[in-house]
PDB file of C-alpha atoms in Angstrom:
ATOM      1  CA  UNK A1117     183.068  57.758  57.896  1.00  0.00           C
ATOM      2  CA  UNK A1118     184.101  56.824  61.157  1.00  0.00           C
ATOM      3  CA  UNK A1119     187.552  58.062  63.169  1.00  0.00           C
ATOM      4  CA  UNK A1120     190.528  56.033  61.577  1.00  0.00           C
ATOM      5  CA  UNK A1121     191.868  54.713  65.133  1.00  0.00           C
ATOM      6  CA  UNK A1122     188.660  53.069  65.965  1.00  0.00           C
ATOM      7  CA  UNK A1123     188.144  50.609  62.829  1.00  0.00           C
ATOM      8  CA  UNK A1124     191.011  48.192  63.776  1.00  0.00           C
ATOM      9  CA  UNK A1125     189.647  48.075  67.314  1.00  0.00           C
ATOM     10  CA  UNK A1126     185.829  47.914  66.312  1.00  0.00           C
ATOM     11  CA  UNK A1127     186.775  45.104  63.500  1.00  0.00           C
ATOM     12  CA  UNK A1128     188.325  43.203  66.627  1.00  0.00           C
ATOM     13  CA  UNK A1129     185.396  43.290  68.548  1.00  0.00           C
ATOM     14  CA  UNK A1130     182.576  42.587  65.341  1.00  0.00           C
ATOM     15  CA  UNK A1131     185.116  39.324  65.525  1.00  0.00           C
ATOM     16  CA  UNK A1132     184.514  38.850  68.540  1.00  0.00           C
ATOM     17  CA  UNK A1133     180.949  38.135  68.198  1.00  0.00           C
ATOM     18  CA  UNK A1134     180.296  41.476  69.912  1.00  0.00           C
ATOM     19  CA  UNK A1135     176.829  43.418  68.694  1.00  0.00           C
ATOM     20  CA  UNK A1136     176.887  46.527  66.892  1.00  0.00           C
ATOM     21  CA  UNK A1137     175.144  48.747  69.747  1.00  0.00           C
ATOM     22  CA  UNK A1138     177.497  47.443  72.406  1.00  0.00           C
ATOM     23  CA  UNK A1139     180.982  48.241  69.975  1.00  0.00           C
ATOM     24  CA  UNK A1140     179.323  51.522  69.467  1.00  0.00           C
ATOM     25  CA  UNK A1141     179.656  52.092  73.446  1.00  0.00           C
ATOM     26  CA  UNK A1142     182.438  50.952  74.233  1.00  0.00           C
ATOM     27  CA  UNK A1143     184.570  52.650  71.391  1.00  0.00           C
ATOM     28  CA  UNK A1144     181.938  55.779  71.677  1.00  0.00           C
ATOM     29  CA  UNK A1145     181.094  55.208  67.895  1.00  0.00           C
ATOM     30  CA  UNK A1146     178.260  55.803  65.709  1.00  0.00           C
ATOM     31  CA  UNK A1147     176.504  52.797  65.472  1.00  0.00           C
ATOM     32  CA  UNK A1148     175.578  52.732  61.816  1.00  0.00           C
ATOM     33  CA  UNK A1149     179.447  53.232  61.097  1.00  0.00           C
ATOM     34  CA  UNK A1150     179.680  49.905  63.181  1.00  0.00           C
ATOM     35  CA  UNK A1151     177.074  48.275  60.672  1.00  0.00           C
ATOM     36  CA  UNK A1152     179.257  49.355  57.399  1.00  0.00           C
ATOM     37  CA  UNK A1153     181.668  47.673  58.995  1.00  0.00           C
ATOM     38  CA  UNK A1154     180.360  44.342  59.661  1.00  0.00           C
ATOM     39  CA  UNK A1155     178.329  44.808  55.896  1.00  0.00           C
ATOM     40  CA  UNK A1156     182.065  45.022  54.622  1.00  0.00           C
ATOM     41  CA  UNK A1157     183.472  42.555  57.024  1.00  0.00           C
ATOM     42  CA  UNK A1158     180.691  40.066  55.423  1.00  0.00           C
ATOM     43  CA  UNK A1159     179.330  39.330  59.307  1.00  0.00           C
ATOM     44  CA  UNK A1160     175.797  38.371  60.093  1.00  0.00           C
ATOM     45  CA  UNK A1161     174.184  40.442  62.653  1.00  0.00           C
ATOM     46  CA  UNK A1162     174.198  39.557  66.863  1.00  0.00           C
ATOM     47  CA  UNK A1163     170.405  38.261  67.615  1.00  0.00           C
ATOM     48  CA  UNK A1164     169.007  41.256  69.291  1.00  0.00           C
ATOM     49  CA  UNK A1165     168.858  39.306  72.729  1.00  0.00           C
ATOM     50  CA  UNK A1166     169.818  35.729  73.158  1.00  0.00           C
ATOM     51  CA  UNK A1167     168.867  35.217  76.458  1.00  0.00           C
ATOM     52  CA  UNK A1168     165.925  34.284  78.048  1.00  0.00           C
ATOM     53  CA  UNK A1169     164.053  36.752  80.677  1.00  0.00           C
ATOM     54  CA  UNK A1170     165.337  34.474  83.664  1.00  0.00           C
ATOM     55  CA  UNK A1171     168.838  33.615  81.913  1.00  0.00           C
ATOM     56  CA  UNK A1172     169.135  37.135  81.886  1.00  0.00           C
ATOM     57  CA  UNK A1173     168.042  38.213  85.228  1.00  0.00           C
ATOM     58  CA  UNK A1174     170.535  35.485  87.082  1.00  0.00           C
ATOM     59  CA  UNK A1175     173.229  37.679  85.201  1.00  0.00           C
ATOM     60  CA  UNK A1176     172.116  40.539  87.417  1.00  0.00           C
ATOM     61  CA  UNK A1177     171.977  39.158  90.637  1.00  0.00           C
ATOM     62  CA  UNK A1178     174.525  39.322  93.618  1.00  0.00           C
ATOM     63  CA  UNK A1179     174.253  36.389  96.586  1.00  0.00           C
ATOM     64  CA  UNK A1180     173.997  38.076 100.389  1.00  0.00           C
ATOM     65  CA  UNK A1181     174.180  35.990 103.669  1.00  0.00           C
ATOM     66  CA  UNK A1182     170.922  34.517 104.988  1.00  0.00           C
ATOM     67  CA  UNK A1183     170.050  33.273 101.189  1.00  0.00           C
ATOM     68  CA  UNK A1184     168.911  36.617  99.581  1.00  0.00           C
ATOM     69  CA  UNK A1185     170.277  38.087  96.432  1.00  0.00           C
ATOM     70  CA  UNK A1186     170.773  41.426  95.739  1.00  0.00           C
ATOM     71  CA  UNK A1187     170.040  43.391  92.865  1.00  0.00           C
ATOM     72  CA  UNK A1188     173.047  44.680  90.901  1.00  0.00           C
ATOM     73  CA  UNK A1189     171.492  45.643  87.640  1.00  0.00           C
ATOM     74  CA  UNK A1190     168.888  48.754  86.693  1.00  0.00           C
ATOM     75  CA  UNK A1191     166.266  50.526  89.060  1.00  0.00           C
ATOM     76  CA  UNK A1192     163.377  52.612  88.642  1.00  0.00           C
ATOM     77  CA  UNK A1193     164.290  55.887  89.053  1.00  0.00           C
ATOM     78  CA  UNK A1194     161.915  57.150  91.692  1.00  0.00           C
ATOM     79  CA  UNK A1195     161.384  53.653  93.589  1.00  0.00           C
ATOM     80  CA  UNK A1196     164.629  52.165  93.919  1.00  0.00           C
ATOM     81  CA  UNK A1197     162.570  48.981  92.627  1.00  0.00           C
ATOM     82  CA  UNK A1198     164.454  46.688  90.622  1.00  0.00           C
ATOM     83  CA  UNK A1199     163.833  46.251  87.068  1.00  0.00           C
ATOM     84  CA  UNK A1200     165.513  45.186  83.853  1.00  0.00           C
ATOM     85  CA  UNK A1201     164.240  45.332  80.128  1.00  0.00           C
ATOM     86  CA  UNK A1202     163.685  42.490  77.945  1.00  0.00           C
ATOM     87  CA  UNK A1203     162.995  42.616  74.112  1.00  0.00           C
ATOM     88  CA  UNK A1204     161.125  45.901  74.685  1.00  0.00           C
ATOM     89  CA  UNK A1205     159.631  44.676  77.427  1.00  0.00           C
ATOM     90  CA  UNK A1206     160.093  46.438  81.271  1.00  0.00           C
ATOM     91  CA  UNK A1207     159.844  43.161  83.984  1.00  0.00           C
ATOM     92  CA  UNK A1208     160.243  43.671  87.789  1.00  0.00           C
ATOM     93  CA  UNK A1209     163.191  41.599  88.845  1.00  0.00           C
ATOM     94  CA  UNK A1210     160.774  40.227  91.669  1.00  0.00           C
ATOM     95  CA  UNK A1211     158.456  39.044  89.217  1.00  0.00           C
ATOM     96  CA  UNK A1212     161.014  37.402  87.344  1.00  0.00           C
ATOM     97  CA  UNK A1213     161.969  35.488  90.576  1.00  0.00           C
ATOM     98  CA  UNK A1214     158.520  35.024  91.280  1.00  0.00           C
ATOM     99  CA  UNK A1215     157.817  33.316  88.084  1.00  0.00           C
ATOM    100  CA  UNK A1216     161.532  31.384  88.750  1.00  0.00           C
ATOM    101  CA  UNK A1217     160.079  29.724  91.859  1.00  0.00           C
ATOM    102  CA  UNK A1218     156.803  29.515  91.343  1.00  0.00           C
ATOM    103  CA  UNK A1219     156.644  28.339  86.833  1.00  0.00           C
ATOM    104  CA  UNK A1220     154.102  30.973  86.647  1.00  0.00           C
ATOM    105  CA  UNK A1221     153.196  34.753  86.927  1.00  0.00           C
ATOM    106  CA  UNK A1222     152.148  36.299  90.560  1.00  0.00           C
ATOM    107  CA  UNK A1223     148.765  37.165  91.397  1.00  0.00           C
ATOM    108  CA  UNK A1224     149.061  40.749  92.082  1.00  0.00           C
ATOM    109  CA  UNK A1225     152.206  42.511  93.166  1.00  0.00           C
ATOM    110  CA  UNK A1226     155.513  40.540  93.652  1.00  0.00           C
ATOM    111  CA  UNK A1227     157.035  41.481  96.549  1.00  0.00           C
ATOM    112  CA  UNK A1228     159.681  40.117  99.280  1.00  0.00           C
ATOM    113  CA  UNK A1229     158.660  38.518 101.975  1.00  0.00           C
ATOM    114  CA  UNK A1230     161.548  38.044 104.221  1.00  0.00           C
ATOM    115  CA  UNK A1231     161.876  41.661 105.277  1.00  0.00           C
ATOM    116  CA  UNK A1232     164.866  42.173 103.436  1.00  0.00           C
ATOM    117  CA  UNK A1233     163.864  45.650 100.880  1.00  0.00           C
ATOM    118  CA  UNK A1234     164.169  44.644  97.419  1.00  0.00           C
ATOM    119  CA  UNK A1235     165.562  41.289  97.485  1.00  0.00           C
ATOM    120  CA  UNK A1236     165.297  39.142  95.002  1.00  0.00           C
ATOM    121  CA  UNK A1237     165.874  35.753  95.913  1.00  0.00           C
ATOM    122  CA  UNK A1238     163.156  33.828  94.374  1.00  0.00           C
ATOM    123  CA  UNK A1239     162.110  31.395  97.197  1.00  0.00           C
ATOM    124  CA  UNK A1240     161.458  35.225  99.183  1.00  0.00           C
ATOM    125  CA  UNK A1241     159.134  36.441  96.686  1.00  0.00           C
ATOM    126  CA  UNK A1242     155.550  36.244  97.639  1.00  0.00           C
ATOM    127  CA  UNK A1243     152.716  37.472  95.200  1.00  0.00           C
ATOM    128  CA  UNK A1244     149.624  39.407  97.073  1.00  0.00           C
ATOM    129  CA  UNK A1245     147.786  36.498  97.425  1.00  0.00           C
ATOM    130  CA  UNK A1246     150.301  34.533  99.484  1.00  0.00           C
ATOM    131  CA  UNK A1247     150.687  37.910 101.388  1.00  0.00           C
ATOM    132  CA  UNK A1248     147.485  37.950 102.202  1.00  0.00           C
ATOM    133  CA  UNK A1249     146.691  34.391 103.287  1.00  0.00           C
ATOM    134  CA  UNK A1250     150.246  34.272 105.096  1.00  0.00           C
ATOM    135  CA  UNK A1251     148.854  37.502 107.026  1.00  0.00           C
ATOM    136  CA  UNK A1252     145.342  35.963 107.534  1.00  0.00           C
ATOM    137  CA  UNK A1253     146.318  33.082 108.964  1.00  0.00           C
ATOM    138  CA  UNK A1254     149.158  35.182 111.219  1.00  0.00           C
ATOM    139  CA  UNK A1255     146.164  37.064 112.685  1.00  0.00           C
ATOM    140  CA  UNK A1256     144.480  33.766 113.612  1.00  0.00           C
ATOM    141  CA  UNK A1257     147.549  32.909 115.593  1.00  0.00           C
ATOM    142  CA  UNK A1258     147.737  35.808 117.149  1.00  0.00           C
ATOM    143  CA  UNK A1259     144.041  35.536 118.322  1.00  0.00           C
ATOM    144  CA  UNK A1260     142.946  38.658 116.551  1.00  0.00           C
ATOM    145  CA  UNK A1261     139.045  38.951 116.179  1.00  0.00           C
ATOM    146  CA  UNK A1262     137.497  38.180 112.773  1.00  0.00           C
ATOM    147  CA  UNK A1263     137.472  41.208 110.215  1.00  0.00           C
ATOM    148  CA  UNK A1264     134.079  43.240 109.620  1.00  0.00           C
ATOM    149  CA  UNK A1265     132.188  42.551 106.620  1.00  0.00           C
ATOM    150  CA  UNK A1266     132.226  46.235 106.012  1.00  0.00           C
ATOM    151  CA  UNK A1267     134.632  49.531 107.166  1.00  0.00           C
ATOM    152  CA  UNK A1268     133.181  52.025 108.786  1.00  0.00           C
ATOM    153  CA  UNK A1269     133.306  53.620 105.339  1.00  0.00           C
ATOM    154  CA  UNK A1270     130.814  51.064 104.123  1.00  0.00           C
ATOM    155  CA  UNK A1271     133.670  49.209 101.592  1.00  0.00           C
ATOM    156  CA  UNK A1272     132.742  45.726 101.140  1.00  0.00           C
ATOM    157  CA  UNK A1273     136.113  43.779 102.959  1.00  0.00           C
ATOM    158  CA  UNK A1274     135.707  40.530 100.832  1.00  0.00           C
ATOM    159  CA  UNK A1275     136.404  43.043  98.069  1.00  0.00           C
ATOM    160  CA  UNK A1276     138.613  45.242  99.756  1.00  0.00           C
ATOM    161  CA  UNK A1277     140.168  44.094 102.394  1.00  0.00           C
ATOM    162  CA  UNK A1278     143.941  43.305 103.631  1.00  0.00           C
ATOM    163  CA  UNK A1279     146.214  42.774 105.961  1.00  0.00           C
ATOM    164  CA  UNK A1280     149.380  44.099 107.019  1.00  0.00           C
ATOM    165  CA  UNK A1281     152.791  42.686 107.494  1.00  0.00           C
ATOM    166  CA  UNK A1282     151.666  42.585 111.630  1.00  0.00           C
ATOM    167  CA  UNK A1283     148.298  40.903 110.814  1.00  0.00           C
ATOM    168  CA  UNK A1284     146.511  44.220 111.343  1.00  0.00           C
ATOM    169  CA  UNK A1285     143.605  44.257 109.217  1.00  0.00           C
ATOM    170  CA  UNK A1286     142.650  47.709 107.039  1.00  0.00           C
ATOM    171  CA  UNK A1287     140.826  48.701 104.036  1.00  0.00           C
ATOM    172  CA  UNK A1288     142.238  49.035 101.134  1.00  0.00           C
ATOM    173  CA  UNK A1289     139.862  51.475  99.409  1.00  0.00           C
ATOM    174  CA  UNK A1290     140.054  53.591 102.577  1.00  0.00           C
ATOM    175  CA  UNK A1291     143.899  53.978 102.181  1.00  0.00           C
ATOM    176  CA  UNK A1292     143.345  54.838  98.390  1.00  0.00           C
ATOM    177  CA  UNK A1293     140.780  57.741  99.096  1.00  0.00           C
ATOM    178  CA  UNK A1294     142.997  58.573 101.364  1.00  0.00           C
ATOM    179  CA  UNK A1295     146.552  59.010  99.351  1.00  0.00           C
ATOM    180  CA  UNK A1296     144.006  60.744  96.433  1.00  0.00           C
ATOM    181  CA  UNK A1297     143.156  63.315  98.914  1.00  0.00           C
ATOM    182  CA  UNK A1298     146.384  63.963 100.416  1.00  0.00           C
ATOM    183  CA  UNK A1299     148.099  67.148  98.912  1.00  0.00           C
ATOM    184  CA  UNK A1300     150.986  66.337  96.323  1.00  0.00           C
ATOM    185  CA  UNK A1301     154.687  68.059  96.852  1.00  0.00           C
TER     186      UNK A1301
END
């Protein structure tokens, strides 16, 4: 049965057109005790999400000068990247601004590309196939000479190979055999 004081308050907010889980946190109540409630009250359940993935992430976003947006809702843990959950479903807030911009999913990773870490602003997001043509032709420009067909580890580059943020070419594989054989913390 739930605490006396908190049915007047939670019968407010089922009014309200509030959901179940979200009465349960705010008036730190068991959520099934919510449920009798709206059962008695004769209320039709809250659709589990009514928004849409992008109506959603615009909720989360923050505008910063120079035409980025920030981030304001949940991040991985480890990362710092930002992320929000959809109908049981984890999306990278990049990709959703990715997909915002572009009407369909990236190629690859989504990542800024106006050196700004972990904005989200979707006319910033490039996917790693724009990186990597934006990069090639960079190099070009800068008169760098044409990449090998092969490292000197023998990885095919057509397979393989990218380019940094400076144009500098480098092997992909290479850097993966590398961060396997480096010793974990």
């Amino acid at each position: 049965m739930p605490n006396p004081t908190k049915v007047e308050p939670a019968r407010a907010l089922l009014r309200a057109g509030l959901s179940n889980s979200a009465i349960a946190r705010q008036l730190r109540m068991d959520k099934h005790d919510v449920a009798k409630l709206r059962a008695e009250m004769g209320l039709a359940n809250v659709p589990a999400q009514p928004l849409t993935v992008e109506q959603k992430w615009r909720q989360r976003v923050r505008e910063l000068p120079g035409g980025h947006l920030e981030w304001t809702g949940e991040r991985q843990r480890t990362s710092g990247t930002p992320v929000m959950r959809h109908s049981g479903q984890c999306y990278t807030a990049a990709r959703i601004a990715y997909r915002i911009q572009h009407g369909s999913d990236p190629a690859g990773h989504a990542a800024p590309g106006c050196g700004l870490t972990h904005c989200v602003a979707p006319g910033h997001i490039d996917d790693t196939a724009r990186r990597q043509r934006d990069r090639a032709a960079l190099r070009i420009v800068l008169g760098s000479p044409q990449r090998p067909s092969r490292c000197r580890h023998g990885h095919d580059q057509a397979e393989h190979g990218r380019f940094g943020p400076d144009g500098v070419a480098y092997c992909a594989a290479c850097k993966t055999d590398r961060r396997s054989a480096s010793p974990k913390n």
